[in-house]
């Protein structure tokens, strides 16, 4: 057992997805695509007499994190820090679960492999109802394409080879659990169409185009999000909506050119890692 260990997990913006349920949480998940961000989540784990979880200095209840600690038979203090907006489609809960898995494994000398730790974190997210694909995407990095649902060894991944600046502006939250627990047939059908199109043309332009089409077809666009996307496009850029949140993401300065004051980062070239 060691002192505090830190991990970094990139943020993740999903552009489109389809839902695939399974009685086994590690096999359940989503197909779709997204982009990982250099803005992410720093997670520190150290042994403690009782488990506690904080995010940006505030005590929080993140079931996926406590689930991961339980699976690793670890009692720990988990401290997470992030510049990302919460509940706005950036995969913060998945990042906390994956970061906790990586750091707790090192802290408590559990000797689990990377795939095992990704599987633990993904299954914890699925059981918590807070995400279906963020963890596996954050473990890969880049512009991940989830070709088959689930964690290793069940799911399969590809990616769009691209690097770009990313801007984002958030107008508030959408409840992931509310969307995932509702009627999702139309959403999943739209996600399958978008994935097929991206696999035929694996480029960043196609990713943004299909993400925007998905948001419209799935009925998820809000007025403020639609307005920001249209403004970015009118400025000559590429933009779409983050799933699931009232957030617009864009590449190469489109939101700034359109007159917004966005946060700016880049596509993260790699997946989650220990610090």
Coordinates of C-alpha atoms in Angstrom, one line a residue:
X1 CA 0.0 0.0 0.0
X2 CA 1.3 3.5 -0.9
X3 CA 0.4 7.1 -0.2
X4 CA -1.9 9.1 -2.5
X5 CA -1.7 8.2 -6.2
X6 CA -3.1 10.5 -8.9
X7 CA -4.7 9.8 -12.3
X8 CA -5.8 12.0 -15.2
X9 CA -8.8 11.1 -17.3
X10 CA -9.7 13.2 -20.3
X11 CA -13.1 14.7 -20.6
X12 CA -15.4 13.1 -23.2
X13 CA -18.0 14.7 -25.4
X14 CA -20.3 12.2 -27.1
X15 CA -21.6 13.3 -30.5
X16 CA -24.1 10.4 -31.1
X17 CA -24.9 7.0 -29.7
X18 CA -27.3 4.1 -29.6
X19 CA -28.2 2.2 -26.5
X20 CA -27.5 -1.5 -26.0
X21 CA -28.7 -3.1 -22.8
X22 CA -27.5 -6.4 -21.3
X23 CA -28.1 -8.1 -17.9
X24 CA -24.3 -8.1 -17.5
X25 CA -23.2 -4.5 -16.9
X26 CA -19.8 -5.1 -18.5
X27 CA -21.5 -6.2 -21.8
X28 CA -24.0 -3.3 -21.8
X29 CA -23.2 0.0 -23.3
X30 CA -23.5 2.1 -26.4
X31 CA -22.3 2.3 -30.0
X32 CA -21.3 5.8 -31.2
X33 CA -18.6 8.3 -31.4
X34 CA -17.2 11.2 -29.4
X35 CA -14.1 13.3 -28.8
X36 CA -11.8 13.3 -25.7
X37 CA -10.5 16.6 -24.3
X38 CA -7.4 17.9 -22.7
X39 CA -9.7 19.4 -20.2
X40 CA -10.4 16.5 -17.9
X41 CA -10.5 15.2 -14.4
X42 CA -7.6 14.8 -11.9
X43 CA -8.3 12.1 -9.4
X44 CA -6.3 11.5 -6.2
X45 CA -6.8 8.3 -4.1
X46 CA -5.3 7.6 -0.7
X47 CA -6.0 5.1 2.0
X48 CA -8.5 6.3 4.7
X49 CA -10.4 4.9 7.7
X50 CA -13.7 5.6 5.9
X51 CA -14.5 6.3 2.2
X52 CA -15.1 9.9 1.2
X53 CA -15.5 11.5 -2.3
X54 CA -15.0 15.2 -3.1
X55 CA -15.2 17.0 -6.4
X56 CA -13.7 20.5 -6.6
X57 CA -13.6 20.6 -2.8
X58 CA -17.2 19.7 -2.2
X59 CA -18.5 16.3 -0.8
X60 CA -20.4 14.5 -3.5
X61 CA -22.2 11.2 -3.9
X62 CA -20.9 9.4 -7.0
X63 CA -22.2 5.8 -6.9
X64 CA -19.9 4.6 -9.7
X65 CA -16.8 5.7 -7.6
X66 CA -17.9 3.9 -4.5
X67 CA -18.8 0.8 -6.6
X68 CA -15.3 0.8 -8.0
X69 CA -13.8 1.0 -4.5
X70 CA -16.0 -1.8 -3.3
X71 CA -14.9 -4.0 -6.3
X72 CA -11.3 -3.4 -5.3
X73 CA -11.9 -3.9 -1.6
X74 CA -10.6 -0.5 -0.9
X75 CA -11.5 2.2 1.7
X76 CA -10.1 5.5 0.5
X77 CA -10.4 9.2 0.3
X78 CA -11.1 10.2 -3.4
X79 CA -10.5 13.8 -4.3
X80 CA -11.3 14.9 -7.9
X81 CA -10.7 18.3 -9.6
X82 CA -12.0 19.4 -12.9
X83 CA -12.6 22.6 -14.9
X84 CA -15.4 21.0 -16.8
X85 CA -19.1 21.9 -16.2
X86 CA -21.0 19.2 -14.3
X87 CA -24.0 17.4 -15.7
X88 CA -23.4 19.0 -19.1
X89 CA -22.2 16.1 -21.3
X90 CA -18.5 15.9 -20.4
X91 CA -18.3 12.4 -18.8
X92 CA -17.2 13.7 -15.4
X93 CA -18.7 10.8 -13.5
X94 CA -17.2 8.2 -15.9
X95 CA -13.8 10.0 -15.5
X96 CA -14.1 9.9 -11.7
X97 CA -14.9 6.2 -11.9
X98 CA -12.0 5.4 -14.2
X99 CA -9.5 7.6 -12.4
X100 CA -10.5 6.0 -9.1
X101 CA -10.0 2.5 -10.6
X102 CA -6.5 3.4 -11.9
X103 CA -5.3 5.2 -8.8
X104 CA -6.8 2.8 -6.3
X105 CA -5.3 -0.2 -8.1
X106 CA -1.9 1.4 -7.6
X107 CA -2.5 2.7 -4.1
X108 CA -3.7 -0.6 -2.7
X109 CA -1.4 -2.9 -4.9
X110 CA -4.3 -4.7 -6.4
X111 CA -2.4 -5.8 -9.5
X112 CA -5.3 -5.5 -12.0
X113 CA -4.7 -5.0 -15.7
X114 CA -5.8 -2.0 -17.6
X115 CA -8.6 -3.8 -19.2
X116 CA -9.8 -5.2 -15.9
X117 CA -9.9 -1.6 -14.4
X118 CA -11.7 -0.2 -17.4
X119 CA -14.3 -3.0 -17.1
X120 CA -14.8 -2.3 -13.4
X121 CA -15.3 1.4 -14.0
X122 CA -17.6 0.9 -17.1
X123 CA -19.8 -1.6 -15.2
X124 CA -20.0 0.7 -12.3
X125 CA -21.2 3.6 -14.6
X126 CA -23.8 1.3 -16.2
X127 CA -25.2 0.2 -12.9
X128 CA -25.3 3.8 -11.7
X129 CA -27.2 4.8 -14.8
X130 CA -24.9 7.7 -15.4
X131 CA -23.2 6.6 -18.6
X132 CA -22.9 3.9 -21.2
X133 CA -19.8 4.7 -23.2
X134 CA -17.7 7.5 -21.6
X135 CA -15.4 5.1 -19.7
X136 CA -14.2 3.1 -22.7
X137 CA -13.8 6.2 -24.7
X138 CA -11.8 8.0 -22.0
X139 CA -9.6 4.9 -21.7
X140 CA -8.7 5.2 -25.4
X141 CA -8.5 8.9 -26.0
X142 CA -8.4 10.8 -29.4
X143 CA -11.7 10.7 -31.3
X144 CA -13.0 7.3 -30.3
X145 CA -15.6 5.3 -32.2
X146 CA -17.4 2.7 -30.2
X147 CA -18.2 0.0 -32.8
X148 CA -19.5 -2.6 -30.4
X149 CA -20.9 -1.9 -26.9
X150 CA -19.4 -2.9 -23.6
X151 CA -16.0 -2.9 -21.9
X152 CA -13.1 -5.2 -22.7
X153 CA -13.1 -7.9 -23.9
X154 CA -16.7 -7.4 -25.2
X155 CA -16.7 -4.0 -26.8
X156 CA -14.6 -3.0 -29.8
X157 CA -13.2 0.4 -30.6
X158 CA -11.9 2.4 -33.6
X159 CA -11.1 6.0 -34.0
X160 CA -11.0 9.0 -36.3
X161 CA -7.4 10.1 -36.8
X162 CA -7.6 13.8 -36.1
X163 CA -6.3 16.6 -34.0
X164 CA -7.9 20.0 -33.5
X165 CA -8.6 22.8 -31.0
X166 CA -11.9 22.3 -29.3
X167 CA -14.2 25.1 -28.0
X168 CA -17.3 24.5 -25.8
X169 CA -20.0 26.6 -24.2
X170 CA -22.6 25.1 -21.8
X171 CA -26.1 26.4 -21.1
X172 CA -27.0 24.0 -18.4
X173 CA -27.7 20.4 -17.5
X174 CA -29.6 17.5 -19.0
X175 CA -30.3 14.4 -16.9
X176 CA -28.5 11.4 -18.4
X177 CA -30.5 9.0 -16.2
X178 CA -33.8 10.5 -17.3
X179 CA -32.9 10.2 -21.0
X180 CA -31.5 6.7 -20.6
X181 CA -34.5 5.4 -18.6
X182 CA -37.1 6.8 -21.1
X183 CA -38.2 5.7 -24.6
X184 CA -35.0 5.4 -26.6
X185 CA -35.9 3.6 -29.8
X186 CA -35.9 6.7 -32.0
X187 CA -32.7 7.9 -30.4
X188 CA -30.9 4.6 -31.0
X189 CA -32.1 4.4 -34.6
X190 CA -30.7 7.8 -35.2
X191 CA -27.4 6.8 -33.5
X192 CA -27.1 3.7 -35.7
X193 CA -27.6 5.8 -38.9
X194 CA -24.9 8.3 -37.7
X195 CA -22.4 5.5 -36.9
X196 CA -22.9 3.9 -40.3
X197 CA -22.3 7.2 -42.0
X198 CA -19.2 7.9 -40.0
X199 CA -17.7 4.4 -40.7
X200 CA -18.1 5.2 -44.4
X201 CA -16.3 8.5 -44.0
X202 CA -14.2 8.5 -40.8
X203 CA -13.3 12.2 -40.7
X204 CA -13.8 15.0 -38.2
X205 CA -16.2 16.8 -40.6
X206 CA -18.4 13.7 -40.9
X207 CA -18.3 13.3 -37.1
X208 CA -19.6 16.8 -36.5
X209 CA -22.2 16.6 -39.4
X210 CA -23.6 13.3 -38.1
X211 CA -23.6 14.5 -34.5
X212 CA -25.7 17.5 -35.5
X213 CA -28.1 15.3 -37.5
X214 CA -28.4 12.9 -34.6
X215 CA -29.2 15.7 -32.1
X216 CA -32.0 16.9 -34.4
X217 CA -33.4 13.4 -35.3
X218 CA -33.4 12.3 -31.6
X219 CA -35.3 15.5 -30.6
X220 CA -32.6 16.6 -28.1
X221 CA -31.8 20.1 -29.5
X222 CA -32.8 23.0 -27.2
X223 CA -33.3 26.5 -28.5
X224 CA -30.1 27.9 -27.0
X225 CA -28.1 25.0 -28.3
X226 CA -29.6 25.3 -31.8
X227 CA -28.9 29.0 -31.9
X228 CA -25.2 28.5 -30.9
X229 CA -24.7 25.8 -33.5
X230 CA -26.2 27.9 -36.2
X231 CA -24.1 30.9 -35.2
X232 CA -20.9 28.8 -35.4
X233 CA -21.9 27.5 -38.8
X234 CA -22.7 31.0 -40.1
X235 CA -19.2 32.0 -39.0
X236 CA -17.8 29.2 -41.2
X237 CA -17.2 26.7 -38.5
X238 CA -18.3 23.2 -37.4
X239 CA -20.4 22.7 -34.2
X240 CA -22.8 20.2 -32.6
X241 CA -24.4 19.3 -29.3
X242 CA -22.7 17.3 -26.5
X243 CA -24.6 14.2 -25.3
X244 CA -26.1 14.5 -22.8
X245 CA -26.1 18.2 -21.9
X246 CA -27.1 21.6 -23.1
X247 CA -23.6 22.1 -24.4
X248 CA -22.3 23.1 -27.8
X249 CA -18.8 22.0 -28.9
X250 CA -17.0 23.3 -32.0
X251 CA -13.6 23.0 -33.7
X252 CA -11.0 25.6 -34.7
X253 CA -12.4 28.7 -33.2
X254 CA -16.0 28.6 -34.6
X255 CA -17.7 29.7 -31.3
X256 CA -15.2 32.5 -30.7
X257 CA -15.7 33.7 -34.2
X258 CA -19.4 33.7 -33.7
X259 CA -19.1 36.0 -30.7
X260 CA -19.3 33.5 -27.8
X261 CA -16.8 33.3 -24.9
X262 CA -16.1 29.5 -24.9
X263 CA -13.7 27.4 -22.9
X264 CA -10.8 26.3 -25.2
X265 CA -8.8 23.0 -25.1
X266 CA -7.7 20.4 -27.6
X267 CA -8.4 16.8 -28.6
X268 CA -6.6 14.7 -26.1
X269 CA -4.2 12.4 -28.0
X270 CA -4.2 9.6 -25.5
X271 CA -6.4 7.9 -22.9
X272 CA -6.5 7.9 -19.1
X273 CA -3.2 7.6 -17.3
X274 CA -1.5 7.6 -13.9
X275 CA 0.3 10.8 -13.0

